[in-house]
XYZ file of C-alpha atoms in Angstrom:
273
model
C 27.039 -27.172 -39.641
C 26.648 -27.241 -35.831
C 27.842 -30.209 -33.679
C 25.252 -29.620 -30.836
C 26.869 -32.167 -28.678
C 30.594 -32.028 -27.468
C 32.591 -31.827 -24.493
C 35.796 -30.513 -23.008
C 37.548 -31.576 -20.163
C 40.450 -30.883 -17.952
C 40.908 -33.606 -15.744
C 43.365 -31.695 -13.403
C 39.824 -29.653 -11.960
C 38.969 -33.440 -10.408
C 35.139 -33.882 -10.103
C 35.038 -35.910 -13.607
C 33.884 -38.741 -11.177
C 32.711 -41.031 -13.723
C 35.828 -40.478 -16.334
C 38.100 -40.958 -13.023
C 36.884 -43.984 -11.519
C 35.884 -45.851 -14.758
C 37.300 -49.186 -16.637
C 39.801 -49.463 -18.560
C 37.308 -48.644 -21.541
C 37.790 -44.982 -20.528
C 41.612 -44.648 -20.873
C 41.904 -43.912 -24.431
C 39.794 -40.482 -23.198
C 41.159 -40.120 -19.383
C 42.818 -37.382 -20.699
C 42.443 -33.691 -21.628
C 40.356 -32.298 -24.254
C 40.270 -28.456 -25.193
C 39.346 -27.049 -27.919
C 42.709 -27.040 -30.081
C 41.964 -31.126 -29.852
C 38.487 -30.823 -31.421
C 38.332 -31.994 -35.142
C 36.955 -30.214 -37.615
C 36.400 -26.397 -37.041
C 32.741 -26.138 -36.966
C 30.708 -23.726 -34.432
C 29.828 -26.400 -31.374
C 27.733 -26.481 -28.274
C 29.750 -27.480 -24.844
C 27.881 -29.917 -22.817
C 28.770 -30.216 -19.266
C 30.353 -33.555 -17.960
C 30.571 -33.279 -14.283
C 28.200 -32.373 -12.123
C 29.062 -29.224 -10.474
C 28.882 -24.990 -11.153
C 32.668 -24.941 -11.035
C 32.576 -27.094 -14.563
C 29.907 -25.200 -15.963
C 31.787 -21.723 -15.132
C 35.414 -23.511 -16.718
C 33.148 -24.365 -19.669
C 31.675 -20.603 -19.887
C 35.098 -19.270 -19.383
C 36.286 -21.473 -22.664
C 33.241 -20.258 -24.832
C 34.127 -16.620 -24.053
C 37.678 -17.304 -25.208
C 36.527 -18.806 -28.496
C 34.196 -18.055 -31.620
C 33.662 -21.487 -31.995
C 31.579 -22.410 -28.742
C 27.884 -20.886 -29.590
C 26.421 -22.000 -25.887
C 27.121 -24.193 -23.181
C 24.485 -26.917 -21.582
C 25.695 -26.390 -17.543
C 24.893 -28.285 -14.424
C 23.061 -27.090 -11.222
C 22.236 -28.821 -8.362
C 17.927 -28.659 -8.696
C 17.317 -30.244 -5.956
C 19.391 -28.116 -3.883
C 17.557 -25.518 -1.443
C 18.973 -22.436 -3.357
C 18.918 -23.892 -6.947
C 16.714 -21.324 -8.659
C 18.900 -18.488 -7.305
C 22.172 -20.608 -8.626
C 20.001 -21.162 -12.277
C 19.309 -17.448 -12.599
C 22.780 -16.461 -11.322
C 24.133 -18.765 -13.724
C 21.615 -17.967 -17.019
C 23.099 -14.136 -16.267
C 25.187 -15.523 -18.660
C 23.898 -15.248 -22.653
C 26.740 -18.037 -23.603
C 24.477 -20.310 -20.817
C 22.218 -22.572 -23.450
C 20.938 -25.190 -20.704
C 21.105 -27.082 -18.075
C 21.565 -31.244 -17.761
C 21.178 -32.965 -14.864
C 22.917 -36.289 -15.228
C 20.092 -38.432 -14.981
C 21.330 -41.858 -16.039
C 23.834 -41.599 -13.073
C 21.265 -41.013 -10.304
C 19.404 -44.726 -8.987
C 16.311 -43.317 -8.634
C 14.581 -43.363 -11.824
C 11.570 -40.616 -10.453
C 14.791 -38.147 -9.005
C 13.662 -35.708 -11.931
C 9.153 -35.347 -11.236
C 10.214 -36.350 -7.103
C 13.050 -34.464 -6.107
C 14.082 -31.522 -8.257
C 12.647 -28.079 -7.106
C 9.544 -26.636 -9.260
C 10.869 -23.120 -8.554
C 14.224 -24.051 -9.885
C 12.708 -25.986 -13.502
C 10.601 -21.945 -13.514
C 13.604 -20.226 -13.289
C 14.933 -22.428 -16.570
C 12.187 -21.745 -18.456
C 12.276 -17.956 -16.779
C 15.532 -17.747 -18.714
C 15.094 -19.564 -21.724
C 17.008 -22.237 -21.032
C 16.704 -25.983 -22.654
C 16.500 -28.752 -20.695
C 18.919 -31.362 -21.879
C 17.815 -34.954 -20.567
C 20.224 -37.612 -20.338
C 18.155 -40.393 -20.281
C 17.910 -43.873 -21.022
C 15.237 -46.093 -21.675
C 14.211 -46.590 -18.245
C 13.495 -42.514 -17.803
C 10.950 -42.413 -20.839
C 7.780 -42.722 -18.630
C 8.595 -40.374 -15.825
C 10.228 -38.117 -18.905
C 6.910 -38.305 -20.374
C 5.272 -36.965 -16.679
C 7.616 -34.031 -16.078
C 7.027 -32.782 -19.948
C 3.699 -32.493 -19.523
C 4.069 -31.041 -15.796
C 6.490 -28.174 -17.094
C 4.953 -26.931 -20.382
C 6.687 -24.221 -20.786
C 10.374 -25.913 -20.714
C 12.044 -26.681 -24.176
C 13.480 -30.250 -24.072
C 16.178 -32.285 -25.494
C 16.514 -36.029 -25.203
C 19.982 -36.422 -25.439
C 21.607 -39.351 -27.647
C 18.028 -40.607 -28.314
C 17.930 -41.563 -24.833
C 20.650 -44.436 -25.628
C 18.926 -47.697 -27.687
C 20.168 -50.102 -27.100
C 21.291 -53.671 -29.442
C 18.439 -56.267 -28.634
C 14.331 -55.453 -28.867
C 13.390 -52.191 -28.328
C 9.571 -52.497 -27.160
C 10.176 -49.801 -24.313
C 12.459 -47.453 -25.617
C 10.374 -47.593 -29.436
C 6.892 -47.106 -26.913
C 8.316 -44.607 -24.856
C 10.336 -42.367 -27.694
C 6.925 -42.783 -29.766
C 4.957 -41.136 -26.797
C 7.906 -38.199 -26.233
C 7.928 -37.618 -29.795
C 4.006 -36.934 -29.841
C 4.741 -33.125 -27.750
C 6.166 -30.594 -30.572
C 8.133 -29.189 -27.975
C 10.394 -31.838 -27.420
C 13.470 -32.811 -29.663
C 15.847 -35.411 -29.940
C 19.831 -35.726 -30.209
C 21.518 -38.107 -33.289
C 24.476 -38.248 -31.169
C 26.068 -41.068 -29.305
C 24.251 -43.562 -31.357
C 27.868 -45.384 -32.295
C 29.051 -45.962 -28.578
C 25.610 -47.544 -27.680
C 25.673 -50.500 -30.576
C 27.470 -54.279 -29.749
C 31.056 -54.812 -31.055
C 29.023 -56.829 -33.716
C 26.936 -53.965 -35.068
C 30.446 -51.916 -34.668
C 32.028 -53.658 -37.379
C 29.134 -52.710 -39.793
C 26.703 -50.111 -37.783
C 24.537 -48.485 -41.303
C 22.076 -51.412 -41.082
C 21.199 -50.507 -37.007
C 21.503 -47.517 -37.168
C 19.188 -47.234 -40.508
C 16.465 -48.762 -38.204
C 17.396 -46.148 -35.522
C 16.564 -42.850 -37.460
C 13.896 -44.378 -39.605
C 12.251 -44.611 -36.212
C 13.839 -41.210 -35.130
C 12.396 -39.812 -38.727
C 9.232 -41.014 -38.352
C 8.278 -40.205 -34.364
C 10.242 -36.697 -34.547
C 10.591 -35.481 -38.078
C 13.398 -34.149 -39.322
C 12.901 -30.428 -38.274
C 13.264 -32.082 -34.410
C 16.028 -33.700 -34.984
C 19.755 -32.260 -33.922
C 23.192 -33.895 -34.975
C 25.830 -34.084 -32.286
C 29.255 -35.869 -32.311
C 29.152 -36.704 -28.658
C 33.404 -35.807 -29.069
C 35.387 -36.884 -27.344
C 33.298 -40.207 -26.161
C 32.459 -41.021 -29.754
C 35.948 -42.036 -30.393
C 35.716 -44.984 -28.350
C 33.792 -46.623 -30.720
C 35.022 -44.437 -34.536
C 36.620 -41.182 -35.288
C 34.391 -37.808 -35.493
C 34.906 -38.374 -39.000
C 33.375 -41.521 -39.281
C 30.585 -40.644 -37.366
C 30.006 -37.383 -39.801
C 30.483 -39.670 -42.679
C 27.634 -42.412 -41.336
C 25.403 -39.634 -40.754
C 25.535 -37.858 -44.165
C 24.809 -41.693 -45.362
C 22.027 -41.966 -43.078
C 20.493 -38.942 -43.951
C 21.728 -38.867 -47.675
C 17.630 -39.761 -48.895
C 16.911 -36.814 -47.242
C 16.280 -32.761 -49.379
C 18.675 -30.396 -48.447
C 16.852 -28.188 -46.341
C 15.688 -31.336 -44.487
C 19.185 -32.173 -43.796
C 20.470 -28.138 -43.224
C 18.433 -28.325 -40.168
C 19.294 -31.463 -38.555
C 22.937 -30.626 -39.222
C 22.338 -27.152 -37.529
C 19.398 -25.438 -38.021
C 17.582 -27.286 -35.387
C 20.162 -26.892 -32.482
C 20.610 -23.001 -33.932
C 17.153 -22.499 -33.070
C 16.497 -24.666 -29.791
C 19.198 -22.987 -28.299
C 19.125 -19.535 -29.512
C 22.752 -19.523 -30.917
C 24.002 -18.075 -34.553
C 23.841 -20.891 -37.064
């Protein structure tokens, strides 16, 4: 198994903006996470959380201390006047997986196909680097536009681009149309964190509906399982969320399952399964 989603965190390095000046919902993970904290001991993939080079190096530095971290999805600035020299500098680095924007933090929904620098997406795909998209349901459109304008640019739509409780019209239309390029796959992670304190107290039935749409736009050989550690816990323990996803996925044959729990993410990202 591969948990293709997690994060680590040192709050004392201070550009966690979003962990530091969030609601009380935060607090029971305002604090640090390093890898002796992660549950488990299975091979992961560190995903940035703050949006600057200095994270992205303190999460290369922990990889290259550990066995366990396979790759690391980094931050750069792409709209920044030297950002292709900063992605190439950075991807000089094998442990360097990808790069994620934080796209559900920026207002403008069109920052991604109107701002970010077409030499700097080249020098991604240049390197071989995934494109992890943080997205929600408002992106899917304009997520749809930049696929098809950068061809040659693996891509990830992280946590399924965040459903949420309530009809699903734009999210199901929009998922439906990402799902129909081959090149792009899509995150079971976060999933728990998005439902209602209602769905919470029993989430199989929702999230049933969830991958039977996942399963049938994506397949399962484009899905990837992620724990989304240490935000998962607000809603369940990593365990629980491993235990609801071997549930969810129990109908499925073993090698069906072997790559959503690992084989997928292995291969995306060019790691050791």
């Amino acid at each position: 198994m591969l948990d293709a989603h997690c994060h680590f965190w040192s709050l004392g390095r201070g550009d966690y903006g979003w962990l530091e000046t969030g609601g009380p919902g935060l607090d029971p993970i305002r604090r640090d996470f390093g890898l002796a904290d992660y549950p488990g001991g299975r091979p992961v993939i560190a995903v940035q959380a703050a949006p600057s080079v200095a994270e992205t190096r303190f999460l290369l530095d922990l990889a290259r201390g550990s066995d366990s971290i396979r790759g690391v999805v980094g931050w750069v600035d792409l709209a920044a006047a030297g950002a292709a020299d900063a992605v190439r500098d950075l991807a000089a680095d094998p442990l360097l997986r990808g790069l994620r924007p934080m796209l559900q933090d920026i207002a403008d929904t069109d920052w991604l196909v109107n701002v970010a620098r077409p030499e700097a997406l080249a020098a991604m795909a240049g390197a071989g680097l995934v494109f992890d998209a943080l997205v929600t349901e408002r992106h899917l459109p304009m997520l749809a536009r930049f696929a098809g304008a950068n061809p040659d640019l693996a891509i990830v739509i992280d946590h399924a681009a965040k459903p949420q409780p309530g009809p699903r019209d734009g999210w199901r239309a929009g998922m439906r149309t990402l799902a129909r390029d081959p090149r792009i796959h899509c995150k079971l992670s976060g999933l728990l964190t998005e439902l209602s304190p209602e769905e919470r107290r029993d989430p199989l039935p929702a999230l049933q509906a969830t991958l039977a749409d996942l399963l049938d736009w994506f397949g399962p050989d484009r899905l990837i399982w992620g724990s989304d550690w240490p935000v998962v816990t607000l809603a369940a323990p990593l365990i629980d969320w491993l235990a609801l996803s071997e549930d969810l996925t129990a109908g499925l044959s073993a090698p069906e399952r072997a790559a959503i729990f690992g084989g997928n993410a292995a291969r995306v990202y060019g790691v050791a399964p």
